[in-house]
Structure formats: C-alpha cells, structure tokens
Amino acid sequence: MRTLMVILLLGYSAYRIFASDDIVFEDKSLFEGDHCELRNGRSGQCRKQSACTTVGTGGITLCRSDGSQLVVCCDVVQQQCNAVGNAMGSQVKDHIVGLVRRVDIGEYPFMALVMFNASQQRCGAAIISEKFLLSAAHCFKAEFTPTKVRVGTIEAGDDLADTYAIKRILRHERYGSLRRVNDIALIEVEKAIRMNNQVQPICLYTGLEVLPVTQNLTVIGWGVDNTEDVSKVLLKGIVRPILRNDCFQRLNKPIVRFNITDKHLCALGDLNEEGMATDACQGDSGGPLILRENGKDYLVGVVSTGPACGGQDLAGIYTSVSKYVEWIINQKIWRNNPR
C-alpha cells in the first residue's frame, strides 16, 4: 500500500493531506458537523483537518470546506478512543447473578449509577464523553424522573461520590417498549464530568462482525444479585455471546417469546453451584457489556432485557452498540472538541 501526499489550494493557502490507497474523494453535499461515511464503511463526522487525527483507511473523503481549512470525514470514535487510557490489568476469572465478583475501585472508571426521584428505581450507564453517558431507553419511564448520575465509586450509596445533574435524556426516536427494539438512550449532564483515575470514558465498539461464542465479555452493575436484592457494591461477571439463531430458539418458546434482531446481542455465562447462570438482572438495565482488547475496554452492549435472571437454558439480551454508532455520532456528543 502506498501513501500519496496531496496538496490542495483553497483561496490563498495550500493544505496537505495524506491518503492511503492513493485515493482522495470529495463530497460537496457534506458540511462541517454532518455525518459522513469513512472509506472503510464506518461512520464518521465532517471536521476541520486541524481537529482530526484519524480519517480511517481506504482513502480520505473531503467534505465541503469553508474556504480557510480542509474539512475531512473524521473517524471521531477512534479519535476519542485514542485519548482513553488503558484499562486496569485485573480481569475477572470466573452479576448480577451466578458467578459474582466484586469490582475493584477504579477498575471500570466509566461506570455510572443513574439516580431517580423514586429510590426503588435503579439503572446503570457508561460515560462516553465529558457531557454524555450511554444507557437503555427503557430506563426512562414517565413515572420515574431521572435526576442525576453518580460516578467514580463502587458503592451505590456513596453520598460523597461525584454526582452530576441530568440536563436531558435522548431516547432513540424509534424505541419500541413492547418489543424492546432500539433500546438505547443518551444522558446529557448539566456540567462537564471531571475526569481522573477513577472517572474515565469508555471506547465505543465499532466492529460489525459477529463475536465468537468463546469470547469473554464482562457485565457490571448494581442490580439484583444472588441474594435476590439489589447490590450495594458494583458487581461483575463473565458472559459469552450466543449466536442469534441459538438465542432465538432459546427465547421463543410457548411461555417465553422475545424479538431478536440483528441489533441485539445475546449472552450468558457459566453456572454457579446452585445451577444459576451468570447473567444481568433487574437494576442492571442500561449498564455496559464490555470487551477488553489490546489493553482497553470497549462498550459492546447495553443491558436491555431477558427472561428470568440466570436461567441456564435462556439468555440475556443486550443492545448492540456497534449498530448505533451513526446514531450516537449524529447527536454530536463530541461537539465541544475543537474543530
């Protein structure tokens, strides 16, 4: 593969861009801030070249320029992920029902607890930028008002932990509560979240390939545990993907029927001594399903729904994050970055 340096003249200034595969594309219908498609098929956003360090592979797409700077189709998801530090080295070996383990302080610094006006309501969320967190649409019902998020702690009742008032909830506009389709939502907080060693965003997973059934994934949350009560501490457990056809067979029985689409991800873990499989449960909704790869954590799924918690022949259902990257980008959650 060769790399071509192209110099474009805009007004009185010359700008250099580097394109892999010797290809430069131009789409004058796209303006700065618009959604665009990277040459590798992934979703991007039109940004000034000075604010973009990643343009993907397969060439560069030029968006319409304002005449003073090049505007390119930028891989904003990868750019944000590059700024995220490596994950802690510890890894769970054996949620949250089944094989339960307590989370270490700072192990998952992107985890947040969504707090409501009703104390019995509980959901999780994952920090993905200074102002936004990703959660599940079904968490936000008319009878429960989300008030703030708590970050940087493993204790659900930690009143000394940092909390941020919620400005608004952006539920997917095509969310269907009956069939739990498009069960995804963004939480925008009033003030920028202060980042430190125990508070960090997570990378979004963008892979569109089907994860192998042997792939270990981690689910975390403060939901119902083996004691059948919500947990006071953050718990974690290992689950593995279940192929869509297998999941459909498991969850489409006379007494249990779920609609499984290509935007869902099914997963379940090993059994504990009581025969209960590792699984998410009530109160874990909106929390993250995590893939650890090359020293970083990636947000693969959002806890959505499922039958009885921990049923060994059943499965937990998650919203597949990679299928919603374009939707997330279109909300301009990284709009505060320089362009």
Short mmCIF file of C-alpha atoms in Angstrom, two decimals:
data_model
loop_
_atom_site.label_atom_id
_atom_site.label_comp_id
_atom_site.label_asym_id
_atom_site.label_seq_id
_atom_site.Cartn_x
_atom_site.Cartn_y
_atom_site.Cartn_z
CA MET A 1 0.00 0.00 0.00
CA ARG A 2 1.38 3.39 -0.98
CA THR A 3 0.60 6.73 0.61
CA LEU A 4 0.01 9.79 -1.53
CA MET A 5 0.51 13.33 -0.29
CA VAL A 6 -2.00 15.67 -1.93
CA ILE A 7 -1.71 19.45 -1.81
CA LEU A 8 -4.96 21.35 -2.36
CA LEU A 9 -5.19 25.08 -2.95
CA LEU A 10 -8.03 26.79 -1.12
CA GLY A 11 -8.12 30.55 -1.56
CA TYR A 12 -4.55 31.70 -0.99
CA SER A 13 -3.45 28.80 1.19
CA ALA A 14 -2.19 25.32 0.43
CA TYR A 15 -3.09 22.35 2.61
CA ARG A 16 -1.52 18.92 2.76
CA ILE A 17 -3.49 15.78 3.33
CA PHE A 18 -2.31 12.20 3.40
CA ALA A 19 -4.47 9.49 1.84
CA SER A 20 -3.91 5.75 1.98
CA ASP A 21 -4.55 3.74 -1.21
CA ASP A 22 -3.74 6.85 -3.28
CA ILE A 23 -7.40 7.93 -3.26
CA VAL A 24 -8.96 11.26 -2.31
CA PHE A 25 -12.76 11.58 -2.52
CA GLU A 26 -14.84 14.73 -2.35
CA ASP A 27 -18.49 15.18 -1.40
CA LYS A 28 -19.61 18.82 -1.58
CA SER A 29 -23.05 17.96 -0.18
CA LEU A 30 -21.47 17.39 3.26
CA PHE A 31 -20.72 20.27 5.60
CA GLU A 32 -18.77 20.54 8.85
CA GLY A 33 -20.64 18.67 11.59
CA ASP A 34 -22.52 16.40 9.16
CA HIS A 35 -22.47 12.63 9.41
CA CYS A 36 -20.27 11.03 6.74
CA GLU A 37 -19.15 7.54 5.81
CA LEU A 38 -15.49 6.61 6.10
CA ARG A 39 -13.95 4.72 3.22
CA ASN A 40 -13.82 1.59 5.40
CA GLY A 41 -17.61 1.75 5.78
CA ARG A 42 -17.67 3.06 9.34
CA SER A 43 -19.48 6.19 10.46
CA GLY A 44 -17.64 9.48 10.77
CA GLN A 45 -18.24 13.20 11.17
CA CYS A 46 -17.09 16.08 8.97
CA ARG A 47 -14.47 18.07 10.85
CA LYS A 48 -11.72 20.55 10.12
CA GLN A 49 -8.49 18.72 9.37
CA SER A 50 -6.76 20.50 12.27
CA ALA A 51 -9.19 18.84 14.70
CA CYS A 52 -8.97 15.37 13.15
CA THR A 53 -6.14 12.90 13.71
CA THR A 54 -7.91 9.82 12.33
CA VAL A 55 -9.56 9.55 8.93
CA GLY A 56 -9.83 5.77 8.70
CA THR A 57 -8.37 3.62 5.92
CA GLY A 58 -9.03 3.30 2.21
CA GLY A 59 -8.63 6.99 1.37
CA ILE A 60 -9.95 10.35 2.53
CA THR A 61 -13.35 11.89 1.93
CA LEU A 62 -13.31 15.68 1.75
CA CYS A 63 -16.40 17.48 2.99
CA ARG A 64 -17.34 20.95 1.83
CA SER A 65 -14.80 23.47 3.09
CA ASP A 66 -15.46 26.96 4.40
CA GLY A 67 -12.54 28.19 2.32
CA SER A 68 -9.99 28.52 5.10
CA GLN A 69 -9.38 24.92 6.20
CA LEU A 70 -9.88 21.47 4.79
CA VAL A 71 -12.89 19.63 6.18
CA VAL A 72 -12.49 15.86 6.17
CA CYS A 73 -14.56 12.83 7.14
CA CYS A 74 -13.09 12.14 10.56
CA ASP A 75 -13.15 8.87 12.49
CA VAL A 76 -14.29 10.63 15.68
CA VAL A 77 -14.97 7.37 17.54
CA GLN A 78 -11.41 6.14 17.06
CA GLN A 79 -10.05 9.60 17.85
CA GLN A 80 -11.87 9.65 21.18
CA CYS A 81 -10.78 6.10 21.96
CA ASN A 82 -7.13 7.01 21.34
CA ALA A 83 -7.42 9.54 24.16
CA VAL A 84 -8.71 6.95 26.63
CA GLY A 85 -6.13 5.35 28.92
CA ASN A 86 -5.55 1.63 29.24
CA ALA A 87 -7.77 -0.50 31.46
CA MET A 88 -6.64 -1.84 34.80
CA GLY A 89 -4.74 -5.11 34.49
CA SER A 90 -7.06 -7.22 36.65
CA GLN A 91 -9.54 -9.43 34.85
CA VAL A 92 -12.46 -11.38 36.27
CA LYS A 93 -11.75 -15.13 36.05
CA ASP A 94 -14.86 -16.86 36.94
CA HIS A 95 -23.85 -10.37 38.14
CA ILE A 96 -25.53 -9.80 38.65
CA VAL A 97 -26.37 -13.30 39.35
CA GLY A 98 -24.42 -16.52 39.01
CA LEU A 99 -20.65 -16.33 39.45
CA VAL A 100 -20.36 -12.97 41.21
CA ARG A 101 -17.23 -10.94 41.85
CA ARG A 102 -16.86 -7.52 43.46
CA VAL A 103 -15.38 -4.77 41.31
CA ASP A 104 -12.16 -3.10 42.45
CA ILE A 105 -12.04 0.68 42.89
CA GLY A 106 -11.11 2.29 39.58
CA GLU A 107 -11.39 -0.98 37.63
CA TYR A 108 -14.23 0.29 35.44
CA PRO A 109 -13.95 4.10 35.70
CA PHE A 110 -16.66 4.67 33.07
CA MET A 111 -19.43 3.09 35.16
CA ALA A 112 -22.20 5.34 36.46
CA LEU A 113 -25.33 4.89 38.56
CA VAL A 114 -28.47 6.64 37.29
CA MET A 115 -30.46 8.07 40.19
CA PHE A 116 -34.21 8.72 40.08
CA ASN A 117 -36.83 10.54 42.12
CA ALA A 118 -38.03 7.10 43.23
CA SER A 119 -35.45 5.24 45.31
CA GLN A 120 -36.59 1.83 44.10
CA GLN A 121 -35.69 2.64 40.51
CA ARG A 122 -32.08 1.85 39.53
CA CYS A 123 -30.22 1.79 36.22
CA GLY A 124 -26.63 1.86 35.02
CA ALA A 125 -24.88 3.91 32.35
CA ALA A 126 -21.42 4.27 30.80
CA ILE A 127 -19.51 7.53 30.39
CA ILE A 128 -18.61 8.08 26.72
CA SER A 129 -17.67 11.79 26.78
CA GLU A 130 -17.42 14.73 29.19
CA LYS A 131 -21.12 15.53 28.85
CA PHE A 132 -22.75 12.25 27.75
CA LEU A 133 -23.39 8.75 29.04
CA LEU A 134 -24.95 5.79 27.21
CA SER A 135 -27.80 3.82 28.76
CA ALA A 136 -31.03 1.98 27.85
CA ALA A 137 -34.18 3.76 26.64
CA HIS A 138 -36.47 1.60 28.79
CA CYS A 139 -34.88 3.01 31.96
CA PHE A 140 -36.66 6.31 31.42
CA LYS A 141 -40.37 5.85 32.00
CA ALA A 142 -42.97 8.52 32.64
CA GLU A 143 -43.46 7.52 36.26
CA PHE A 144 -39.75 7.80 37.14
CA THR A 145 -37.82 11.03 36.74
CA PRO A 146 -34.02 10.67 36.34
CA THR A 147 -32.33 13.34 38.44
CA LYS A 148 -28.56 12.76 38.45
CA VAL A 149 -25.74 10.29 37.82
CA ARG A 150 -23.18 9.12 40.36
CA VAL A 151 -19.65 8.35 39.11
CA GLY A 152 -16.25 7.29 40.40
CA THR A 153 -17.44 4.82 43.03
CA ILE A 154 -18.27 1.14 43.50
CA GLU A 155 -20.71 1.86 46.35
CA ALA A 156 -24.30 2.53 45.25
CA GLY A 157 -24.96 4.54 48.42
CA ASP A 158 -21.75 6.57 48.34
CA ASP A 159 -23.07 10.06 49.08
CA LEU A 160 -19.56 11.50 48.87
CA ALA A 161 -19.06 10.40 45.26
CA ASP A 162 -19.27 12.94 42.45
CA THR A 163 -22.78 13.44 41.13
CA TYR A 164 -23.96 15.36 38.09
CA ALA A 165 -27.42 16.75 37.44
CA ILE A 166 -29.10 15.41 34.32
CA LYS A 167 -29.89 18.02 31.68
CA ARG A 168 -31.85 15.82 29.27
CA ILE A 169 -32.45 12.28 28.08
CA LEU A 170 -32.17 11.46 24.37
CA ARG A 171 -34.03 8.21 23.76
CA HIS A 172 -33.75 6.65 20.34
CA GLU A 173 -36.61 8.10 18.34
CA ARG A 174 -37.65 4.64 17.14
CA TYR A 175 -37.53 2.91 20.51
CA GLY A 176 -40.30 0.36 20.91
CA SER A 177 -41.11 -0.52 24.52
CA LEU A 178 -43.18 -3.60 23.68
CA ARG A 179 -40.55 -5.33 21.55
CA ARG A 180 -37.52 -3.61 23.14
CA VAL A 181 -36.14 -2.51 19.78
CA ASN A 182 -33.70 0.42 19.62
CA ASP A 183 -33.40 0.23 23.40
CA ILE A 184 -30.70 2.85 23.69
CA ALA A 185 -30.51 6.37 25.12
CA LEU A 186 -28.02 9.13 25.78
CA ILE A 187 -27.88 11.05 29.06
CA GLU A 188 -26.60 14.60 28.87
CA VAL A 189 -25.42 16.12 32.14
CA GLU A 190 -25.54 19.81 33.05
CA LYS A 191 -21.79 20.22 33.67
CA ALA A 192 -18.76 18.53 32.17
CA ILE A 193 -17.68 15.44 34.09
CA ARG A 194 -14.31 15.87 35.80
CA MET A 195 -12.00 13.09 34.65
CA ASN A 196 -9.41 11.43 36.88
CA ASN A 197 -8.01 7.94 37.54
CA GLN A 198 -11.41 6.72 38.76
CA VAL A 199 -13.57 8.57 36.23
CA GLN A 200 -12.88 7.99 32.52
CA PRO A 201 -14.90 7.45 29.34
CA ILE A 202 -15.06 4.08 27.59
CA CYS A 203 -14.33 3.37 23.92
CA LEU A 204 -17.29 2.53 21.69
CA TYR A 205 -17.04 -0.84 19.96
CA THR A 206 -17.43 -0.41 16.19
CA GLY A 207 -16.85 -3.93 14.88
CA LEU A 208 -19.72 -5.27 12.80
CA GLU A 209 -18.55 -8.89 12.74
CA VAL A 210 -20.31 -11.49 14.87
CA LEU A 211 -18.38 -12.10 18.09
CA PRO A 212 -17.35 -15.74 18.58
CA VAL A 213 -19.18 -17.78 21.23
CA THR A 214 -15.86 -18.27 23.03
CA GLN A 215 -15.31 -14.52 23.54
CA ASN A 216 -15.31 -13.47 27.18
CA LEU A 217 -17.34 -10.33 27.87
CA THR A 218 -17.87 -8.61 31.21
CA VAL A 219 -21.19 -7.27 32.50
CA ILE A 220 -21.26 -4.98 35.54
CA GLY A 221 -23.96 -3.36 37.64
CA TRP A 222 -25.67 -2.70 40.97
CA GLY A 223 -28.71 -4.81 40.14
CA VAL A 224 -30.26 -7.85 41.82
CA ASP A 225 -27.62 -10.37 42.94
CA ASN A 226 -27.70 -13.92 44.30
CA THR A 227 -29.43 -12.69 47.46
CA GLU A 228 -32.36 -11.53 45.29
CA ASP A 229 -31.86 -7.94 46.42
CA VAL A 230 -30.15 -5.03 44.67
CA SER A 231 -26.44 -4.93 45.38
CA LYS A 232 -24.82 -2.25 47.50
CA VAL A 233 -21.49 -2.71 45.68
CA LEU A 234 -20.66 -2.88 41.99
CA LEU A 235 -20.52 -6.49 40.78
CA LYS A 236 -19.10 -8.10 37.65
CA GLY A 237 -19.35 -11.39 35.84
CA ILE A 238 -18.19 -13.09 32.65
CA VAL A 239 -20.69 -13.91 29.92
CA ARG A 240 -20.20 -15.14 26.36
CA PRO A 241 -22.10 -14.38 23.15
CA ILE A 242 -24.87 -16.66 21.94
CA LEU A 243 -25.43 -16.77 18.19
CA ARG A 244 -28.64 -15.16 17.01
CA ASN A 245 -30.31 -18.39 15.79
CA ASP A 246 -29.45 -20.16 19.03
CA CYS A 247 -30.76 -17.22 21.04
CA PHE A 248 -33.96 -17.17 19.00
CA GLN A 249 -34.52 -20.86 19.75
CA ARG A 250 -33.90 -20.34 23.47
CA LEU A 251 -36.20 -17.36 23.80
CA ASN A 252 -39.07 -18.26 21.52
CA LYS A 253 -40.95 -20.88 23.49
CA PRO A 254 -44.64 -21.01 24.45
CA ILE A 255 -44.06 -19.26 27.77
CA VAL A 256 -41.13 -17.05 26.73
CA ARG A 257 -41.06 -15.06 23.48
CA PHE A 258 -38.62 -12.31 22.55
CA ASN A 259 -37.97 -10.50 19.29
CA ILE A 260 -34.26 -10.92 18.45
CA THR A 261 -32.97 -8.68 15.66
CA ASP A 262 -29.51 -8.05 14.22
CA LYS A 263 -29.30 -5.04 16.55
CA HIS A 264 -29.46 -7.26 19.61
CA LEU A 265 -26.70 -9.27 21.23
CA CYS A 266 -27.43 -12.32 23.39
CA ALA A 267 -25.06 -13.57 26.09
CA LEU A 268 -24.91 -15.83 29.14
CA GLY A 269 -22.20 -17.12 31.46
CA ASP A 270 -21.24 -20.22 33.43
CA LEU A 271 -23.31 -21.80 36.18
CA ASN A 272 -22.67 -21.36 39.87
CA GLU A 273 -23.05 -24.10 42.47
CA GLU A 274 -26.81 -23.55 42.63
CA GLY A 275 -27.17 -24.01 38.87
CA MET A 276 -27.74 -20.30 38.17
CA ALA A 277 -26.03 -18.92 35.07
CA THR A 278 -24.06 -15.67 35.18
CA ASP A 279 -26.42 -13.02 33.85
CA ALA A 280 -27.59 -9.44 34.22
CA CYS A 281 -30.74 -8.87 36.27
CA GLN A 282 -33.24 -6.19 37.36
CA GLY A 283 -31.42 -2.98 38.23
CA ASP A 284 -28.56 -3.68 35.83
CA SER A 285 -30.52 -2.17 32.92
CA GLY A 286 -28.60 0.41 30.92
CA GLY A 287 -25.27 -0.87 32.21
CA PRO A 288 -22.36 -1.87 29.98
CA LEU A 289 -21.34 -5.14 28.38
CA ILE A 290 -17.59 -4.86 27.94
CA LEU A 291 -14.93 -6.33 25.67
CA ARG A 292 -11.32 -5.96 26.81
CA GLU A 293 -8.96 -5.83 23.83
CA ASN A 294 -5.36 -4.65 23.47
CA GLY A 295 -5.38 -3.15 26.95
CA LYS A 296 -8.58 -1.13 26.53
CA ASP A 297 -12.22 -1.66 27.42
CA TYR A 298 -14.82 -1.34 24.67
CA LEU A 299 -18.56 -0.84 25.12
CA VAL A 300 -20.08 -3.73 23.16
CA GLY A 301 -23.61 -3.80 24.52
CA VAL A 302 -26.17 -2.13 26.79
CA VAL A 303 -28.20 -4.29 29.21
CA SER A 304 -31.71 -4.37 27.77
CA THR A 305 -33.98 -7.29 28.71
CA GLY A 306 -34.33 -11.04 29.08
CA PRO A 307 -36.37 -13.77 30.75
CA ALA A 308 -35.83 -14.92 34.34
CA CYS A 309 -32.35 -13.92 35.56
CA GLY A 310 -29.74 -16.65 35.35
CA GLY A 311 -31.81 -19.30 33.57
CA GLN A 312 -29.27 -21.82 32.29
CA ASP A 313 -31.10 -22.50 29.00
CA LEU A 314 -32.05 -18.88 28.37
CA ALA A 315 -30.05 -15.73 27.56
CA GLY A 316 -29.64 -12.09 28.48
CA ILE A 317 -30.45 -9.59 25.73
CA TYR A 318 -28.29 -6.52 25.08
CA THR A 319 -28.50 -3.64 22.61
CA SER A 320 -25.56 -3.95 20.21
CA VAL A 321 -23.64 -0.65 20.40
CA SER A 322 -21.83 -1.01 17.05
CA LYS A 323 -25.20 -0.85 15.26
CA TYR A 324 -25.88 2.59 16.75
CA VAL A 325 -22.55 4.38 16.22
CA GLU A 326 -24.03 6.55 13.46
CA TRP A 327 -26.96 7.50 15.70
CA ILE A 328 -24.59 8.38 18.55
CA ILE A 329 -22.37 10.48 16.28
CA ASN A 330 -25.39 12.32 14.90
CA GLN A 331 -26.20 13.56 18.41
CA LYS A 332 -22.88 15.46 18.23
CA ILE A 333 -21.78 14.31 21.65
CA TRP A 334 -18.20 15.38 20.91
CA ARG A 335 -19.23 18.84 19.69
CA ASN A 336 -17.19 20.54 22.43
CA ASN A 337 -13.93 19.32 20.93
CA PRO A 338 -12.02 21.91 18.83
CA ARG A 339 -12.84 21.81 15.13
#
